[in-house]
mmCIF file with all atom_site columns, C-alpha atoms in Angstrom:
data_model
loop_
_atom_site.group_PDB
_atom_site.id
_atom_site.type_symbol
_atom_site.label_atom_id
_atom_site.label_alt_id
_atom_site.label_comp_id
_atom_site.label_asym_id
_atom_site.label_entity_id
_atom_site.label_seq_id
_atom_site.pdbx_PDB_ins_code
_atom_site.Cartn_x
_atom_site.Cartn_y
_atom_site.Cartn_z
_atom_site.occupancy
_atom_site.B_iso_or_equiv
_atom_site.pdbx_formal_charge
_atom_site.auth_seq_id
_atom_site.auth_comp_id
_atom_site.auth_asym_id
_atom_site.auth_atom_id
_atom_site.pdbx_PDB_model_num
ATOM 1  C CA . MET A 1 1  ? 12.004 9.571   -7.521 1.00 42.00 ? 1  MET A CA 1
ATOM 2  C CA . PRO A 1 2  ? 10.218 6.340   -8.420 1.00 43.00 ? 2  PRO A CA 1
ATOM 3  C CA . THR A 1 3  ? 9.811  4.311   -5.259 1.00 43.00 ? 3  THR A CA 1
ATOM 4  C CA . ARG A 1 4  ? 10.491 1.038   -7.036 1.00 43.00 ? 4  ARG A CA 1
ATOM 5  C CA . CYS A 1 5  ? 14.005 2.283   -7.880 1.00 48.00 ? 5  CYS A CA 1
ATOM 6  C CA . LEU A 1 6  ? 15.025 2.570   -4.222 1.00 50.00 ? 6  LEU A CA 1
ATOM 7  C CA . HIS A 1 7  ? 13.087 -0.493  -3.099 1.00 48.00 ? 7  HIS A CA 1
ATOM 8  C CA . ARG A 1 8  ? 15.002 -2.771  -5.441 1.00 52.00 ? 8  ARG A CA 1
ATOM 9  C CA . LYS A 1 9  ? 18.305 -1.538  -4.118 1.00 68.00 ? 9  LYS A CA 1
ATOM 10 C CA . ALA A 1 10 ? 17.709 -1.281  -0.360 1.00 75.00 ? 10 ALA A CA 1
ATOM 11 C CA . HIS A 1 11 ? 19.131 -4.171  1.634  1.00 73.00 ? 11 HIS A CA 1
ATOM 12 C CA . LEU A 1 12 ? 17.406 -5.349  4.812  1.00 72.00 ? 12 LEU A CA 1
ATOM 13 C CA . ARG A 1 13 ? 19.768 -6.887  7.346  1.00 71.00 ? 13 ARG A CA 1
ATOM 14 C CA . PRO A 1 14 ? 18.629 -9.828  9.505  1.00 69.00 ? 14 PRO A CA 1
ATOM 15 C CA . LEU A 1 15 ? 16.761 -9.032  12.700 1.00 81.00 ? 15 LEU A CA 1
ATOM 16 C CA . ASP A 1 16 ? 18.360 -8.646  16.100 1.00 89.00 ? 16 ASP A CA 1
ATOM 17 C CA . SER A 1 17 ? 16.577 -8.159  19.418 1.00 90.00 ? 17 SER A CA 1
ATOM 18 C CA . ASP A 1 18 ? 16.883 -7.314  23.081 1.00 93.00 ? 18 ASP A CA 1
ATOM 19 C CA . ASP A 1 19 ? 14.291 -7.704  25.849 1.00 92.00 ? 19 ASP A CA 1
ATOM 20 C CA . ARG A 1 20 ? 12.054 -4.898  24.486 1.00 94.00 ? 20 ARG A CA 1
ATOM 21 C CA . PHE A 1 21 ? 12.602 -4.479  20.735 1.00 95.00 ? 21 PHE A CA 1
ATOM 22 C CA . GLU A 1 22 ? 13.596 -6.229  17.572 1.00 95.00 ? 22 GLU A CA 1
ATOM 23 C CA . TYR A 1 23 ? 15.938 -4.259  15.341 1.00 95.00 ? 23 TYR A CA 1
ATOM 24 C CA . ARG A 1 24 ? 16.653 -4.074  11.651 1.00 94.00 ? 24 ARG A CA 1
ATOM 25 C CA . HIS A 1 25 ? 19.230 -2.154  9.643  1.00 92.00 ? 25 HIS A CA 1
ATOM 26 C CA . VAL A 1 26 ? 18.239 -0.940  6.200  1.00 92.00 ? 26 VAL A CA 1
ATOM 27 C CA . ILE A 1 27 ? 21.267 -0.299  4.020  1.00 90.00 ? 27 ILE A CA 1
ATOM 28 C CA . LEU A 1 28 ? 20.730 2.070   1.121  1.00 90.00 ? 28 LEU A CA 1
ATOM 29 C CA . PRO A 1 29 ? 23.195 2.274   -1.747 1.00 88.00 ? 29 PRO A CA 1
ATOM 30 C CA . LYS A 1 30 ? 25.266 5.403   -1.077 1.00 85.00 ? 30 LYS A CA 1
ATOM 31 C CA . GLN A 1 31 ? 24.295 6.860   -4.452 1.00 86.00 ? 31 GLN A CA 1
ATOM 32 C CA . MET A 1 32 ? 20.632 6.748   -3.444 1.00 86.00 ? 32 MET A CA 1
ATOM 33 C CA . LEU A 1 33 ? 21.191 9.409   -0.762 1.00 83.00 ? 33 LEU A CA 1
ATOM 34 C CA . LYS A 1 34 ? 21.517 11.924  -3.606 1.00 85.00 ? 34 LYS A CA 1
ATOM 35 C CA . LEU A 1 35 ? 18.000 11.066  -4.792 1.00 88.00 ? 35 LEU A CA 1
ATOM 36 C CA . ILE A 1 36 ? 16.274 11.484  -1.427 1.00 91.00 ? 36 ILE A CA 1
ATOM 37 C CA . PRO A 1 37 ? 14.500 14.851  -1.015 1.00 91.00 ? 37 PRO A CA 1
ATOM 38 C CA . LYS A 1 38 ? 16.594 17.446  0.811  1.00 91.00 ? 38 LYS A CA 1
ATOM 39 C CA . ARG A 1 39 ? 13.794 18.019  3.340  1.00 93.00 ? 39 ARG A CA 1
ATOM 40 C CA . TYR A 1 40 ? 14.555 14.543  4.748  1.00 94.00 ? 40 TYR A CA 1
ATOM 41 C CA . PHE A 1 41 ? 18.026 15.619  5.881  1.00 93.00 ? 41 PHE A CA 1
ATOM 42 C CA . SER A 1 42 ? 18.931 17.359  9.135  1.00 91.00 ? 42 SER A CA 1
ATOM 43 C CA . ASN A 1 43 ? 19.381 21.123  9.009  1.00 88.00 ? 43 ASN A CA 1
ATOM 44 C CA . ASP A 1 44 ? 22.844 21.088  10.599 1.00 83.00 ? 44 ASP A CA 1
ATOM 45 C CA . ASP A 1 45 ? 24.869 20.458  7.397  1.00 78.00 ? 45 ASP A CA 1
ATOM 46 C CA . THR A 1 46 ? 26.078 17.045  8.596  1.00 81.00 ? 46 THR A CA 1
ATOM 47 C CA . GLY A 1 47 ? 24.621 15.300  5.562  1.00 80.00 ? 47 GLY A CA 1
ATOM 48 C CA . LEU A 1 48 ? 22.695 12.923  7.815  1.00 88.00 ? 48 LEU A CA 1
ATOM 49 C CA . LEU A 1 49 ? 19.100 11.943  7.306  1.00 91.00 ? 49 LEU A CA 1
ATOM 50 C CA . ARG A 1 50 ? 16.829 13.065  10.093 1.00 95.00 ? 50 ARG A CA 1
ATOM 51 C CA . ILE A 1 51 ? 14.558 10.527  11.779 1.00 96.00 ? 51 ILE A CA 1
ATOM 52 C CA . LEU A 1 52 ? 11.883 9.783   9.197  1.00 96.00 ? 52 LEU A CA 1
ATOM 53 C CA . GLU A 1 53 ? 8.193  9.251   9.824  1.00 97.00 ? 53 GLU A CA 1
ATOM 54 C CA . GLU A 1 54 ? 6.690  6.031   8.503  1.00 97.00 ? 54 GLU A CA 1
ATOM 55 C CA . ASP A 1 55 ? 5.059  7.711   5.508  1.00 96.00 ? 55 ASP A CA 1
ATOM 56 C CA . GLU A 1 56 ? 8.411  9.297   4.605  1.00 95.00 ? 56 GLU A CA 1
ATOM 57 C CA . TRP A 1 57 ? 10.527 6.140   4.679  1.00 94.00 ? 57 TRP A CA 1
ATOM 58 C CA . ARG A 1 58 ? 7.798  4.213   2.895  1.00 93.00 ? 58 ARG A CA 1
ATOM 59 C CA . GLY A 1 59 ? 7.622  7.075   0.379  1.00 91.00 ? 59 GLY A CA 1
ATOM 60 C CA . ILE A 1 60 ? 11.257 6.580   -0.604 1.00 89.00 ? 60 ILE A CA 1
ATOM 61 C CA . GLY A 1 61 ? 10.595 2.904   -1.216 1.00 87.00 ? 61 GLY A CA 1
ATOM 62 C CA . ILE A 1 62 ? 11.491 1.127   2.014  1.00 90.00 ? 62 ILE A CA 1
ATOM 63 C CA . THR A 1 63 ? 8.934  -1.613  2.583  1.00 90.00 ? 63 THR A CA 1
ATOM 64 C CA . GLN A 1 64 ? 8.567  -3.497  5.843  1.00 91.00 ? 64 GLN A CA 1
ATOM 65 C CA . SER A 1 65 ? 5.693  -4.956  7.808  1.00 92.00 ? 65 SER A CA 1
ATOM 66 C CA . LEU A 1 66 ? 3.716  -2.707  10.137 1.00 94.00 ? 66 LEU A CA 1
ATOM 67 C CA . GLY A 1 67 ? 5.082  -1.504  13.459 1.00 94.00 ? 67 GLY A CA 1
ATOM 68 C CA . TRP A 1 68 ? 8.612  -0.480  12.457 1.00 96.00 ? 68 TRP A CA 1
ATOM 69 C CA . GLU A 1 69 ? 9.979  2.872   13.649 1.00 97.00 ? 69 GLU A CA 1
ATOM 70 C CA . HIS A 1 70 ? 13.020 4.662   12.212 1.00 98.00 ? 70 HIS A CA 1
ATOM 71 C CA . PHE A 1 71 ? 14.915 5.592   15.375 1.00 97.00 ? 71 PHE A CA 1
ATOM 72 C CA . GLU A 1 72 ? 18.526 6.282   14.402 1.00 95.00 ? 72 GLU A CA 1
ATOM 73 C CA . VAL A 1 73 ? 20.932 6.937   11.549 1.00 89.00 ? 73 VAL A CA 1
ATOM 74 C CA . HIS A 1 74 ? 24.372 5.347   11.793 1.00 85.00 ? 74 HIS A CA 1
ATOM 75 C CA . ALA A 1 75 ? 26.443 8.576   11.670 1.00 86.00 ? 75 ALA A CA 1
ATOM 76 C CA . PRO A 1 76 ? 29.691 7.031   10.344 1.00 89.00 ? 76 PRO A CA 1
ATOM 77 C CA . GLU A 1 77 ? 27.655 5.502   7.500  1.00 89.00 ? 77 GLU A CA 1
ATOM 78 C CA . PRO A 1 78 ? 24.631 7.757   6.827  1.00 87.00 ? 78 PRO A CA 1
ATOM 79 C CA . HIS A 1 79 ? 23.213 5.331   4.257  1.00 90.00 ? 79 HIS A CA 1
ATOM 80 C CA . ILE A 1 80 ? 22.389 2.877   7.084  1.00 92.00 ? 80 ILE A CA 1
ATOM 81 C CA . LEU A 1 81 ? 19.003 3.483   8.711  1.00 94.00 ? 81 LEU A CA 1
ATOM 82 C CA . LEU A 1 82 ? 18.176 1.756   11.995 1.00 95.00 ? 82 LEU A CA 1
ATOM 83 C CA . PHE A 1 83 ? 14.636 0.573   12.679 1.00 97.00 ? 83 PHE A CA 1
ATOM 84 C CA . ARG A 1 84 ? 12.999 -1.043  15.678 1.00 96.00 ? 84 ARG A CA 1
ATOM 85 C CA . ARG A 1 85 ? 9.618  -2.341  16.768 1.00 95.00 ? 85 ARG A CA 1
ATOM 86 C CA . PRO A 1 86 ? 8.392  -3.517  20.160 1.00 95.00 ? 86 PRO A CA 1
ATOM 87 C CA . LEU A 1 87 ? 8.373  -7.217  20.865 1.00 93.00 ? 87 LEU A CA 1
ATOM 88 C CA . PRO A 1 88 ? 4.863  -8.539  21.494 1.00 84.00 ? 88 PRO A CA 1
ATOM 89 C CA . GLY A 1 89 ? 4.128  -7.915  25.164 1.00 75.00 ? 89 GLY A CA 1
ATOM 90 C CA . GLY A 1 90 ? 7.698  -6.698  25.677 1.00 57.00 ? 90 GLY A CA 1
ATOM 91 C CA . ALA A 1 91 ? 8.697  -10.313 26.279 1.00 56.00 ? 91 ALA A CA 1
ATOM 92 C CA . LYS A 1 92 ? 12.134 -11.743 25.613 1.00 55.00 ? 92 LYS A CA 1
ATOM 93 C CA . ARG A 1 93 ? 12.639 -13.869 22.536 1.00 50.00 ? 93 ARG A CA 1
#
């Protein structure tokens, strides 16, 4: 799958934060899930993506600055990937 295809269609939601992390939701078009390699999905037949390593999510065309970690998939809407990164020094914003 050409990475530019997914990159053009992924939607980055505005940032949110708590006292330790800032968070971002990446919303993929539902049709794009069919183009993601099967090895990126959990083995339990739920149809959910597993937690992806940075090289994997970058490999499917998601581009963000350094430090982001894929930490959750929104189960009711598996095309929404949740990312976080530590706030500098763990300080509140």
